[in-house]
mmCIF file of C-alpha atoms in Angstrom:
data_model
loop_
_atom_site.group_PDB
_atom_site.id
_atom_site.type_symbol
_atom_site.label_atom_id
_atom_site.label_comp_id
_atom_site.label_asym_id
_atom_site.label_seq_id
_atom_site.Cartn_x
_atom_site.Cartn_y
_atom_site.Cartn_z
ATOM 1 C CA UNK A 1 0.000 0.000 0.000
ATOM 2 C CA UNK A 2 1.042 3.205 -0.544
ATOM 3 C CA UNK A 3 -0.371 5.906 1.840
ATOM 4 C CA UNK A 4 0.335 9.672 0.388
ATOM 5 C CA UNK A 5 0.288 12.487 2.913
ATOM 6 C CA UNK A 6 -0.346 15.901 1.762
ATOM 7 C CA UNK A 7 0.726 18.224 4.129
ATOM 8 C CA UNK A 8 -1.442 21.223 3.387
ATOM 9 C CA UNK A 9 -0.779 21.802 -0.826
ATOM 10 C CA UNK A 10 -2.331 24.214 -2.800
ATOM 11 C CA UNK A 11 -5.835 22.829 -3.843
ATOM 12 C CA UNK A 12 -4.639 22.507 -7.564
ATOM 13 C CA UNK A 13 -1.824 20.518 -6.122
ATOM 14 C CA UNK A 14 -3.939 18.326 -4.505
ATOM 15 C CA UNK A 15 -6.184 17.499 -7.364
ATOM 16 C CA UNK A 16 -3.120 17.035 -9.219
ATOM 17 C CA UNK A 17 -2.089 14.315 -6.692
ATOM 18 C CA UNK A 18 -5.649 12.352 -6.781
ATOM 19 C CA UNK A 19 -5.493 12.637 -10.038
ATOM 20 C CA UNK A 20 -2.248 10.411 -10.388
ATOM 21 C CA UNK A 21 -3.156 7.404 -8.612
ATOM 22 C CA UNK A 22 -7.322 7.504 -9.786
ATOM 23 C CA UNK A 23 -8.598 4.276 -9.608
ATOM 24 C CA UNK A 24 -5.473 2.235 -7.928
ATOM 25 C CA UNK A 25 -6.669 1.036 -4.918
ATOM 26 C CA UNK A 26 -3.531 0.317 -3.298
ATOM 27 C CA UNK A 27 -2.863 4.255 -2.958
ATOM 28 C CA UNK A 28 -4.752 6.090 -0.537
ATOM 29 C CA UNK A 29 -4.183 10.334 -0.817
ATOM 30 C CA UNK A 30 -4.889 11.635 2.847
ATOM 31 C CA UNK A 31 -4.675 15.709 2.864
ATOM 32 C CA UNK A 32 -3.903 17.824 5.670
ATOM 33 C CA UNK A 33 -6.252 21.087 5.027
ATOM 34 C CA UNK A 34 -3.114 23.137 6.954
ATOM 35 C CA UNK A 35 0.126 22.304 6.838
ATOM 36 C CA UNK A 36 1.304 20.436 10.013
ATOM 37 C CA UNK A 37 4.957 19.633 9.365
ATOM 38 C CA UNK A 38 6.966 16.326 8.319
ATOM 39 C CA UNK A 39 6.546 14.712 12.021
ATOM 40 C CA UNK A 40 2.982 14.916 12.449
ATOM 41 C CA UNK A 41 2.472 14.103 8.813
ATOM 42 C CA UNK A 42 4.046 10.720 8.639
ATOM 43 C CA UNK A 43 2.432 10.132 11.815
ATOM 44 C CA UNK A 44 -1.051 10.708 10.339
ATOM 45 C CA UNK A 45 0.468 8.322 7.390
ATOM 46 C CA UNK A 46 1.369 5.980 9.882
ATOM 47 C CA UNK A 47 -2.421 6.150 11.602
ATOM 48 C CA UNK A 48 -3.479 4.915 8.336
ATOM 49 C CA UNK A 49 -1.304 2.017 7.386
ATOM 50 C CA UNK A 50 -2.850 -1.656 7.888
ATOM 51 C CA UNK A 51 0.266 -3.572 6.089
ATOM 52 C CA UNK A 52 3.218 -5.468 8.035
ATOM 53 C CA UNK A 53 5.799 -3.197 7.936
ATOM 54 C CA UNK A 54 6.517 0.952 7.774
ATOM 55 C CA UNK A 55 8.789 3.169 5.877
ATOM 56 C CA UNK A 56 8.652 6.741 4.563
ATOM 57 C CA UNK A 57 9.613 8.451 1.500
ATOM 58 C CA UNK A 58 9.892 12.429 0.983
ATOM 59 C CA UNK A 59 8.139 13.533 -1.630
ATOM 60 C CA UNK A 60 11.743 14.708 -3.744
ATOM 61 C CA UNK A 61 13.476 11.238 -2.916
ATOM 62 C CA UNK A 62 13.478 7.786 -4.661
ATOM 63 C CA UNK A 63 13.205 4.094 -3.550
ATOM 64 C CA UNK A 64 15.632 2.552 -6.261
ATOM 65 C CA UNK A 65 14.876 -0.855 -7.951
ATOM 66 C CA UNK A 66 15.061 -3.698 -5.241
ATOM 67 C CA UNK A 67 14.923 -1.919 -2.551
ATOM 68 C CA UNK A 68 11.818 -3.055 -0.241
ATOM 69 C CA UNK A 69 11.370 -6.444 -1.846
ATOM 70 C CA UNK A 70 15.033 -6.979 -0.797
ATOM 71 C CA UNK A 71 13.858 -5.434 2.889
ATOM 72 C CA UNK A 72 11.053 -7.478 3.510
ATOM 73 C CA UNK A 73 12.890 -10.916 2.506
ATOM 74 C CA UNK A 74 15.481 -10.115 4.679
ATOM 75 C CA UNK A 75 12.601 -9.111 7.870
ATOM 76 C CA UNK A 76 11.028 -12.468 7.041
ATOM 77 C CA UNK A 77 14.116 -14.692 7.028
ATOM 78 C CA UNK A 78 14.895 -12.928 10.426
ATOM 79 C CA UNK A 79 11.854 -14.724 11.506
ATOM 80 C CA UNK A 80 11.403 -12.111 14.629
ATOM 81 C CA UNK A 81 9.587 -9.093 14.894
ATOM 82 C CA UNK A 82 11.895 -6.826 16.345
ATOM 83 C CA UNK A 83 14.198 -6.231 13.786
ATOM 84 C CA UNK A 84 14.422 -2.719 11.258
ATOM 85 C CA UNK A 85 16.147 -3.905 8.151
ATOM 86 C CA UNK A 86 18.420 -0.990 6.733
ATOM 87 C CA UNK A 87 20.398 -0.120 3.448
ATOM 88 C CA UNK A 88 22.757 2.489 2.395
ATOM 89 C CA UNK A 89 21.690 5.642 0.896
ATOM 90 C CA UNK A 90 23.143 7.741 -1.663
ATOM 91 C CA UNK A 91 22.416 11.923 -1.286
ATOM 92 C CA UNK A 92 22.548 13.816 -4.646
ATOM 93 C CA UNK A 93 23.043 17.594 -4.540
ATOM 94 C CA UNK A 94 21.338 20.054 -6.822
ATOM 95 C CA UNK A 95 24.571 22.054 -7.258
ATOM 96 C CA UNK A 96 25.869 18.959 -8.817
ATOM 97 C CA UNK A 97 29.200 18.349 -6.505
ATOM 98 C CA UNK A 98 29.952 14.445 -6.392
ATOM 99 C CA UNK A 99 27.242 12.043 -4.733
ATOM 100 C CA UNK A 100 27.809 10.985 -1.016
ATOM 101 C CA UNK A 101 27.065 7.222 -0.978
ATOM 102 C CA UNK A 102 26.914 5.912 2.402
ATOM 103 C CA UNK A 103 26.698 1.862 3.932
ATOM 104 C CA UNK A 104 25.624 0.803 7.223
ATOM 105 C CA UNK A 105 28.875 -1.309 8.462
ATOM 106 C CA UNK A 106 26.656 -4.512 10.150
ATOM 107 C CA UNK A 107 28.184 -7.771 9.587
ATOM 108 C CA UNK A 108 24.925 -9.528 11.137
ATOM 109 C CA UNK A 109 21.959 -8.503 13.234
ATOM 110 C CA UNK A 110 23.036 -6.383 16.218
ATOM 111 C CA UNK A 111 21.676 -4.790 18.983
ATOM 112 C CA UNK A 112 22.904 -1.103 18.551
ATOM 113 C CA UNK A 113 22.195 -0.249 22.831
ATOM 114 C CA UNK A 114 25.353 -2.370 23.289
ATOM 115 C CA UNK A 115 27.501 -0.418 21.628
ATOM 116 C CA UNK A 116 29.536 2.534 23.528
ATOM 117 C CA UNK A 117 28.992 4.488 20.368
ATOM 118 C CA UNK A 118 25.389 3.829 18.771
ATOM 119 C CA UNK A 119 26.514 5.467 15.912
ATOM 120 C CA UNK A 120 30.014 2.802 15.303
ATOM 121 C CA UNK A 121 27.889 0.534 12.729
ATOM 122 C CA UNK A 122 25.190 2.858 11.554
ATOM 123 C CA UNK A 123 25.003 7.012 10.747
ATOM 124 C CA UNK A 124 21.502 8.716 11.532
ATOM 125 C CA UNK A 125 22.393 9.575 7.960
ATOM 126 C CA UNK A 126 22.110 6.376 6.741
ATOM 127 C CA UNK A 127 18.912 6.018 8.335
ATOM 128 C CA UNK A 128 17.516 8.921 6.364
ATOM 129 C CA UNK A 129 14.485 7.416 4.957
ATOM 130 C CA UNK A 130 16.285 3.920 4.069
ATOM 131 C CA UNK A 131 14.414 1.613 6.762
ATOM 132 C CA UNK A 132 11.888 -0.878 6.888
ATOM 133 C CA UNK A 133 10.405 -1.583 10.182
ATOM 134 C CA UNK A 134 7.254 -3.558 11.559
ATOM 135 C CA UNK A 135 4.258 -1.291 12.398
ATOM 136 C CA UNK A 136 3.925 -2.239 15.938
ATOM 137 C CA UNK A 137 7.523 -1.618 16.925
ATOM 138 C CA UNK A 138 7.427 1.890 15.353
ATOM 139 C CA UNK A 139 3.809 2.212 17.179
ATOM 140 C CA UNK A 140 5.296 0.874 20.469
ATOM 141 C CA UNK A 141 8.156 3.979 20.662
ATOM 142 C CA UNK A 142 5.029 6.228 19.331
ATOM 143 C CA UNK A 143 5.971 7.189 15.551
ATOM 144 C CA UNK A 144 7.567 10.525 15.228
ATOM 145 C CA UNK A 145 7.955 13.151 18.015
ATOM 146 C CA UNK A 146 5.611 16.063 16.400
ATOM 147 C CA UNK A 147 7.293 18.679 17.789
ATOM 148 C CA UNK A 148 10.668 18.995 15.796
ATOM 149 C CA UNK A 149 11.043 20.052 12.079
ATOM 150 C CA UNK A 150 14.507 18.578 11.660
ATOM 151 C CA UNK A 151 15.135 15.415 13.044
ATOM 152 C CA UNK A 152 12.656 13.219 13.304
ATOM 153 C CA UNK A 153 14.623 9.987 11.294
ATOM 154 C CA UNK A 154 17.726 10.884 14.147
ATOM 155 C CA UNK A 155 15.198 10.889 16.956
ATOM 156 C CA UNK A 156 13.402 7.837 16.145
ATOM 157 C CA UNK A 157 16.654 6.049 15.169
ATOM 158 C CA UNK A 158 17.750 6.699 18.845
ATOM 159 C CA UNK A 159 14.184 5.454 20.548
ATOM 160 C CA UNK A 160 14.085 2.214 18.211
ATOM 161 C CA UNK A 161 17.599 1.343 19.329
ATOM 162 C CA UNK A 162 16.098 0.663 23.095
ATOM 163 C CA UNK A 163 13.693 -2.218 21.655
ATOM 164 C CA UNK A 164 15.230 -3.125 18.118
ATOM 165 C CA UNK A 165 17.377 -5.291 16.625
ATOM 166 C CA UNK A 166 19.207 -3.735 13.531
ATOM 167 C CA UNK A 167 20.231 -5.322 9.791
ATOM 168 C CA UNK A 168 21.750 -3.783 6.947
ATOM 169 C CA UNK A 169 21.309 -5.033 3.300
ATOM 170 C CA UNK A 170 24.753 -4.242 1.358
ATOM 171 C CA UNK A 171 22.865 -2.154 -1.034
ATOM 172 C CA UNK A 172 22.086 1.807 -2.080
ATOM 173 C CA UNK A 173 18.349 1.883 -1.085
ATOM 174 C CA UNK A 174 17.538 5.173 -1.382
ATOM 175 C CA UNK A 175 18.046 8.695 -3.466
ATOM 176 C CA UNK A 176 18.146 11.557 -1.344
ATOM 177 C CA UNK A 177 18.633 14.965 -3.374
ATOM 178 C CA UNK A 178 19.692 17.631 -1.460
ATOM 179 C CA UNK A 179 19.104 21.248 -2.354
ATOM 180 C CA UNK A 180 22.390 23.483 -1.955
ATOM 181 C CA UNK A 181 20.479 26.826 -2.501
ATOM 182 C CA UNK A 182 21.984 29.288 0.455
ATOM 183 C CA UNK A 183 18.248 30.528 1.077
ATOM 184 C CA UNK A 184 17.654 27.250 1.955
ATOM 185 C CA UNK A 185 20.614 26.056 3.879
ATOM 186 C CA UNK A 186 20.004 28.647 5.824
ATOM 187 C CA UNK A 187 16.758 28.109 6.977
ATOM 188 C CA UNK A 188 17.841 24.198 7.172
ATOM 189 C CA UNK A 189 20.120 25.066 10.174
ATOM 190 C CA UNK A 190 17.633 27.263 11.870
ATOM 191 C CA UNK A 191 15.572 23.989 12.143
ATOM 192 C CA UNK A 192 18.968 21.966 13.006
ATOM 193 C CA UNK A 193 19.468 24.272 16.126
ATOM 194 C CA UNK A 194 15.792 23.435 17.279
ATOM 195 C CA UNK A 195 16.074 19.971 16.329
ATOM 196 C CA UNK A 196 19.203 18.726 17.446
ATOM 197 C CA UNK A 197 19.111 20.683 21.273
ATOM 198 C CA UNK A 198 15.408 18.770 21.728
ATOM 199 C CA UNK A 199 16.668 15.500 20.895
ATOM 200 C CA UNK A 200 19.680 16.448 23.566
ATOM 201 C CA UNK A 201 17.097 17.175 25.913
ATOM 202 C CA UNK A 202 15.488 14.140 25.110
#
């Protein structure tokens, strides 16, 4: 299933967005009259879902070929249900300076709350929209924490380590572009402040 959030677009946009996925019943368009921020959005995406397992996608990223069929293989040979199956992700910048492709470095399945440093085998970059987890282990740490507007893959990265097993595929899962315009950078750290002294706090 694929469950498409629409955090509060222009009506035009909106019909635009029905208007793609008319008649496919395996893609449901849920709309958000105001906007309400990433968070809370994939939350309300996450309300909806009735599937297995859970990932996200921003709406200027890609899935690439294999991904998720690779995912859920590996989550089913696991056999357990506390496992988030990971791959690496690859970020592509619109000013067009060389690709950053980054792995997760996980021989086998690990507990990451072991580790002195949680972030030895796997980045919160590399968990930037590149995992597949079962719905009620991202219910049981309660989705997304509404409240920041940067941050939200970091922070739930750190809660799922308390209950989760983790498992990286040796693969590029995901496309994320990155925009390098300074207007935007800009504003991208003003959200980074916010975001990264709440999840200290946290």
């Amino acid at each position: 299933e694929v469950i498409v959030v629409d955090d509060g677009s222009a009506p035009e946009a909106a019909q635009a967005t029905a208007e793609v996925h008319a008649g496919d019943s395996r893609v449901r368009h849920v709309r958000n009259e105001t906007s309400i921020g990433n968070p809370a959005s994939r939350n309300r995406g996450l309300e909806e879902v009735g599937g297995r397992f859970f990932c996200t996608l921003d709406d200027d990223d890609e899935f690439l070929p294999g991904r998720l069929a690779a995912q859920v293989e590996a989550l089913e040979r696991a056999g357990r249900d506390d496992v988030v199956a990971v791959t690496g992700v690859e970020l592509v910048w619109s000013d067009g300076r060389p690709p950053i492709r980054e792995q997760a470095n996980i021989p086998r399945l690990v507990r990451l709350d072991t580790r002195p440093n949680r972030f030895e085998l796997i980045s919160p970059r590399v968990f930037l929209n590149t995992y597949l987890v079962p719905v009620d282990m991202i219910r049981k740490v309660d989705g997304y924490d509404p409240a920041l507007r940067w941050g939200e893959h970091t922070d739930l990265f750190l809660r799922l380590q308390d209950v989760a097993r983790f498992l990286a595929l040796p693969m590029i899962g995901t496309r994320v572009h990155r925009d390098a315009a300074p207007g935007l950078a800009r504003q991208a750290w003003d959200r980074k402040v916010v975001g990264v002294s709440r999840i200290l706090e946290k």
